[in-house]
PDB file of C-alpha atoms in Angstrom:
ATOM      1  CA  MET F   1       3.969  17.729  -1.295  1.00 95.00           C
ATOM      2  CA  HIS F   2       2.548  14.540  -2.810  1.00 97.00           C
ATOM      3  CA  LYS F   3       0.669  12.316  -0.358  1.00 98.00           C
ATOM      4  CA  ILE F   4       0.354   8.605  -1.197  1.00 98.00           C
ATOM      5  CA  LEU F   5      -1.606   5.973   0.751  1.00 98.00           C
ATOM      6  CA  MET F   6      -1.106   2.213   0.341  1.00 98.00           C
ATOM      7  CA  VAL F   7      -4.073   0.047   1.351  1.00 98.00           C
ATOM      8  CA  CYS F   8      -4.508  -3.699   1.907  1.00 97.00           C
ATOM      9  CA  LEU F   9      -6.806  -5.720   4.165  1.00 96.00           C
ATOM     10  CA  GLY F  10      -5.160  -5.743   7.593  1.00 96.00           C
ATOM     11  CA  ASN F  11      -2.272  -3.296   7.056  1.00 97.00           C
ATOM     12  CA  ILE F  12       0.331  -5.818   8.231  1.00 97.00           C
ATOM     13  CA  CYS F  13       1.642  -7.523   5.053  1.00 96.00           C
ATOM     14  CA  ARG F  14       1.303  -5.836   1.676  1.00 98.00           C
ATOM     15  CA  SER F  15       0.610  -2.158   2.382  1.00 98.00           C
ATOM     16  CA  PRO F  16       3.414  -1.791   4.977  1.00 98.00           C
ATOM     17  CA  LEU F  17       5.818  -3.232   2.400  1.00 98.00           C
ATOM     18  CA  ALA F  18       4.488  -0.870  -0.279  1.00 98.00           C
ATOM     19  CA  GLU F  19       4.829   2.072   2.128  1.00 98.00           C
ATOM     20  CA  GLY F  20       8.406   1.149   3.051  1.00 98.00           C
ATOM     21  CA  ILE F  21       9.457   0.465  -0.527  1.00 98.00           C
ATOM     22  CA  LEU F  22       8.052   3.725  -1.893  1.00 98.00           C
ATOM     23  CA  LYS F  23       9.541   5.718   0.996  1.00 98.00           C
ATOM     24  CA  SER F  24      12.947   4.276   0.081  1.00 98.00           C
ATOM     25  CA  LYS F  25      12.591   5.556  -3.508  1.00 98.00           C
ATOM     26  CA  VAL F  26      11.342   9.117  -2.966  1.00 97.00           C
ATOM     27  CA  ASN F  27      12.457  12.312  -1.254  1.00 95.00           C
ATOM     28  CA  SER F  28      10.575  12.557   2.052  1.00 94.00           C
ATOM     29  CA  ASP F  29      10.613  16.354   1.750  1.00 95.00           C
ATOM     30  CA  SER F  30       8.347  16.191  -1.293  1.00 96.00           C
ATOM     31  CA  VAL F  31       6.480  12.877  -0.910  1.00 97.00           C
ATOM     32  CA  PHE F  32       4.612  11.615   2.165  1.00 98.00           C
ATOM     33  CA  VAL F  33       3.749   7.890   2.171  1.00 98.00           C
ATOM     34  CA  ASP F  34       1.476   6.063   4.614  1.00 98.00           C
ATOM     35  CA  SER F  35      -0.500   2.817   4.696  1.00 98.00           C
ATOM     36  CA  ALA F  36      -3.798   1.542   6.080  1.00 98.00           C
ATOM     37  CA  GLY F  37      -6.075  -1.481   6.027  1.00 98.00           C
ATOM     38  CA  THR F  38      -9.729  -1.791   5.097  1.00 97.00           C
ATOM     39  CA  ALA F  39     -10.316  -4.048   8.111  1.00 95.00           C
ATOM     40  CA  ALA F  40      -9.636  -3.288  11.771  1.00 91.00           C
ATOM     41  CA  TYR F  41      -8.095  -6.659  12.698  1.00 91.00           C
ATOM     42  CA  HIS F  42      -4.612  -5.441  13.600  1.00 93.00           C
ATOM     43  CA  ILE F  43      -4.898  -1.770  14.644  1.00 96.00           C
ATOM     44  CA  GLY F  44      -1.773  -0.625  16.470  1.00 97.00           C
ATOM     45  CA  LYS F  45       0.246  -3.739  15.650  1.00 97.00           C
ATOM     46  CA  LEU F  46       3.586  -4.020  13.889  1.00 97.00           C
ATOM     47  CA  PRO F  47       3.744  -5.339  10.335  1.00 98.00           C
ATOM     48  CA  ASP F  48       3.859  -9.143  10.005  1.00 96.00           C
ATOM     49  CA  GLU F  49       7.332 -10.411  10.939  1.00 96.00           C
ATOM     50  CA  ARG F  50       7.689 -11.940   7.460  1.00 96.00           C
ATOM     51  CA  SER F  51       7.093  -8.502   5.886  1.00 97.00           C
ATOM     52  CA  ILE F  52       9.643  -7.014   8.292  1.00 97.00           C
ATOM     53  CA  GLU F  53      12.149  -9.751   7.311  1.00 97.00           C
ATOM     54  CA  VAL F  54      11.794  -9.350   3.560  1.00 97.00           C
ATOM     55  CA  ALA F  55      11.985  -5.547   3.871  1.00 98.00           C
ATOM     56  CA  ASN F  56      15.149  -5.869   6.004  1.00 98.00           C
ATOM     57  CA  LYS F  57      16.642  -8.182   3.383  1.00 97.00           C
ATOM     58  CA  TYR F  58      16.467  -5.239   0.967  1.00 98.00           C
ATOM     59  CA  GLY F  59      17.650  -2.636   3.466  1.00 98.00           C
ATOM     60  CA  ILE F  60      14.248  -1.222   4.392  1.00 98.00           C
ATOM     61  CA  ASP F  61      13.108  -0.853   8.016  1.00 98.00           C
ATOM     62  CA  ILE F  62       9.314  -0.955   8.455  1.00 98.00           C
ATOM     63  CA  THR F  63       9.321  -1.526  12.234  1.00 98.00           C
ATOM     64  CA  LYS F  64       8.184   2.032  12.998  1.00 97.00           C
ATOM     65  CA  GLN F  65       4.880   1.405  11.202  1.00 98.00           C
ATOM     66  CA  ARG F  66       1.697   0.516  13.086  1.00 98.00           C
ATOM     67  CA  ALA F  67      -1.463  -0.844  11.508  1.00 98.00           C
ATOM     68  CA  ARG F  68      -4.424   1.487  11.178  1.00 98.00           C
ATOM     69  CA  LYS F  69      -7.806   1.358   9.511  1.00 98.00           C
ATOM     70  CA  PHE F  70      -8.634   3.277   6.341  1.00 98.00           C
ATOM     71  CA  VAL F  71     -11.108   6.081   7.117  1.00 98.00           C
ATOM     72  CA  VAL F  72     -13.130   8.475   4.961  1.00 98.00           C
ATOM     73  CA  LYS F  73     -10.898  11.368   6.081  1.00 98.00           C
ATOM     74  CA  ASP F  74      -8.068   9.674   4.130  1.00 98.00           C
ATOM     75  CA  PHE F  75      -9.724  10.940   0.934  1.00 98.00           C
ATOM     76  CA  ASP F  76      -9.045  14.480   2.185  1.00 98.00           C
ATOM     77  CA  GLU F  77      -5.494  13.744   3.324  1.00 98.00           C
ATOM     78  CA  PHE F  78      -4.094  11.846   0.319  1.00 98.00           C
ATOM     79  CA  ASP F  79      -3.659  12.569  -3.395  1.00 98.00           C
ATOM     80  CA  ILE F  80      -3.452   8.949  -4.523  1.00 98.00           C
ATOM     81  CA  ILE F  81      -4.761   5.844  -2.766  1.00 98.00           C
ATOM     82  CA  PHE F  82      -3.318   2.560  -4.019  1.00 98.00           C
ATOM     83  CA  ALA F  83      -5.318  -0.622  -3.365  1.00 98.00           C
ATOM     84  CA  MET F  84      -3.458  -3.931  -3.295  1.00 98.00           C
ATOM     85  CA  ASP F  85      -6.329  -6.037  -4.650  1.00 97.00           C
ATOM     86  CA  ASP F  86      -9.847  -5.847  -6.042  1.00 97.00           C
ATOM     87  CA  SER F  87     -11.517  -6.525  -2.697  1.00 97.00           C
ATOM     88  CA  ASN F  88      -9.657  -3.628  -1.049  1.00 97.00           C
ATOM     89  CA  TYR F  89     -10.376  -1.465  -4.094  1.00 98.00           C
ATOM     90  CA  GLN F  90     -14.108  -2.152  -3.788  1.00 98.00           C
ATOM     91  CA  ASN F  91     -14.039  -1.563  -0.013  1.00 98.00           C
ATOM     92  CA  ILE F  92     -12.381   1.820  -0.530  1.00 98.00           C
ATOM     93  CA  LEU F  93     -14.802   2.764  -3.311  1.00 98.00           C
ATOM     94  CA  SER F  94     -17.738   1.923  -1.032  1.00 98.00           C
ATOM     95  CA  LEU F  95     -16.677   4.911   1.109  1.00 98.00           C
ATOM     96  CA  VAL F  96     -16.266   7.532  -1.636  1.00 98.00           C
ATOM     97  CA  ARG F  97     -18.340  10.670  -1.211  1.00 98.00           C
ATOM     98  CA  ASN F  98     -17.870  12.141  -4.673  1.00 98.00           C
ATOM     99  CA  ASN F  99     -16.047  11.887  -7.982  1.00 98.00           C
ATOM    100  CA  ASP F 100     -12.926  13.556  -6.554  1.00 98.00           C
ATOM    101  CA  ASP F 101     -12.605  10.773  -3.967  1.00 98.00           C
ATOM    102  CA  GLU F 102     -13.131   8.095  -6.598  1.00 98.00           C
ATOM    103  CA  GLN F 103     -10.480   9.559  -8.928  1.00 98.00           C
ATOM    104  CA  LYS F 104      -7.833   9.105  -6.214  1.00 98.00           C
ATOM    105  CA  VAL F 105      -8.269   5.321  -5.947  1.00 98.00           C
ATOM    106  CA  ARG F 106      -6.093   3.067  -8.106  1.00 98.00           C
ATOM    107  CA  MET F 107      -4.963  -0.543  -8.281  1.00 98.00           C
ATOM    108  CA  ILE F 108      -1.228  -0.538  -7.572  1.00 98.00           C
ATOM    109  CA  LEU F 109      -0.259  -3.160 -10.169  1.00 98.00           C
ATOM    110  CA  ASN F 110      -1.877  -1.053 -12.906  1.00 98.00           C
ATOM    111  CA  GLU F 111       1.300   1.018 -12.605  1.00 98.00           C
ATOM    112  CA  ILE F 112       3.220  -1.834 -14.296  1.00 97.00           C
ATOM    113  CA  HIS F 113       0.334  -3.653 -16.024  1.00 97.00           C
ATOM    114  CA  PRO F 114      -1.975  -0.809 -17.154  1.00 96.00           C
ATOM    115  CA  ALA F 115      -5.724  -1.468 -17.079  1.00 96.00           C
ATOM    116  CA  LYS F 116      -5.325  -5.156 -16.147  1.00 97.00           C
ATOM    117  CA  ASN F 117      -6.529  -4.664 -12.545  1.00 96.00           C
ATOM    118  CA  LEU F 118      -4.224  -7.401 -11.268  1.00 97.00           C
ATOM    119  CA  SER F 119      -4.102  -8.082  -7.536  1.00 97.00           C
ATOM    120  CA  VAL F 120      -1.086  -8.306  -5.276  1.00 97.00           C
ATOM    121  CA  PRO F 121      -1.683 -11.732  -3.681  1.00 96.00           C
ATOM    122  CA  ASP F 122      -2.103 -11.754   0.099  1.00 94.00           C
ATOM    123  CA  PRO F 123       0.967 -13.643   1.397  1.00 94.00           C
ATOM    124  CA  TYR F 124      -0.388 -13.997   4.963  1.00 90.00           C
ATOM    125  CA  TYR F 125      -1.279 -17.698   4.729  1.00 86.00           C
ATOM    126  CA  GLY F 126       1.595 -18.616   2.451  1.00 79.00           C
ATOM    127  CA  GLY F 127       5.248 -19.229   3.129  1.00 81.00           C
ATOM    128  CA  ASN F 128       8.206 -16.887   2.981  1.00 83.00           C
ATOM    129  CA  GLN F 129       8.384 -17.134  -0.827  1.00 90.00           C
ATOM    130  CA  GLY F 130       4.988 -15.421  -1.004  1.00 94.00           C
ATOM    131  CA  PHE F 131       6.421 -12.407   0.820  1.00 96.00           C
ATOM    132  CA  GLU F 132       9.437 -12.367  -1.502  1.00 96.00           C
ATOM    133  CA  ASN F 133       7.132 -12.451  -4.547  1.00 96.00           C
ATOM    134  CA  VAL F 134       4.976  -9.650  -3.147  1.00 97.00           C
ATOM    135  CA  TYR F 135       8.075  -7.572  -2.407  1.00 97.00           C
ATOM    136  CA  LYS F 136       9.260  -7.903  -6.003  1.00 97.00           C
ATOM    137  CA  MET F 137       5.849  -6.931  -7.444  1.00 97.00           C
ATOM    138  CA  LEU F 138       5.578  -3.910  -5.170  1.00 98.00           C
ATOM    139  CA  ASP F 139       9.182  -2.883  -5.803  1.00 98.00           C
ATOM    140  CA  GLU F 140       8.532  -2.814  -9.546  1.00 98.00           C
ATOM    141  CA  ALA F 141       5.278  -0.861  -9.124  1.00 98.00           C
ATOM    142  CA  CYS F 142       6.936   1.599  -6.731  1.00 98.00           C
ATOM    143  CA  ASP F 143       9.729   2.237  -9.267  1.00 98.00           C
ATOM    144  CA  VAL F 144       7.056   3.496 -11.671  1.00 98.00           C
ATOM    145  CA  ILE F 145       5.199   5.463  -8.996  1.00 98.00           C
ATOM    146  CA  ALA F 146       8.436   7.125  -7.821  1.00 98.00           C
ATOM    147  CA  SER F 147       9.452   8.066 -11.351  1.00 96.00           C
ATOM    148  CA  ASN F 148       5.993   9.559 -11.975  1.00 95.00           C
ATOM    149  CA  LEU F 149       6.290  11.674  -8.806  1.00 92.00           C
ATOM    150  CA  SER F 150       9.679  13.158  -9.642  1.00 79.00           C
TER     151      SER F 150
END
């Protein structure tokens, strides 16, 4: 069983979308996908309604997700940890205990733009088009991730 964790800041916009998108592309019997945030702002809350809307538009239901904070134990639970942007990447790396932990952490857009370390922009303060753009970026990255897992 492959275990994949998607991480953004508050776990209400980007990482819930990434979790939902990847879940829709893989077999849940062989791949477990979850998401978390590096900050504790929204623990226990639903994803942002704009993330829910754009996911629904593409036939993905993310309303069963609840925000949670990334914890050190996640290094033990997951095989790959995808950060949405450089700030999240650095926050995750600040918690690594060893080289094994560090090797699990990746920038998600490097899946489609290798070694460029591009960030998925945070759509929280933008309009609906920002969520659409983020969905498309994550969908493309998750296509690559899913094909690498099969």
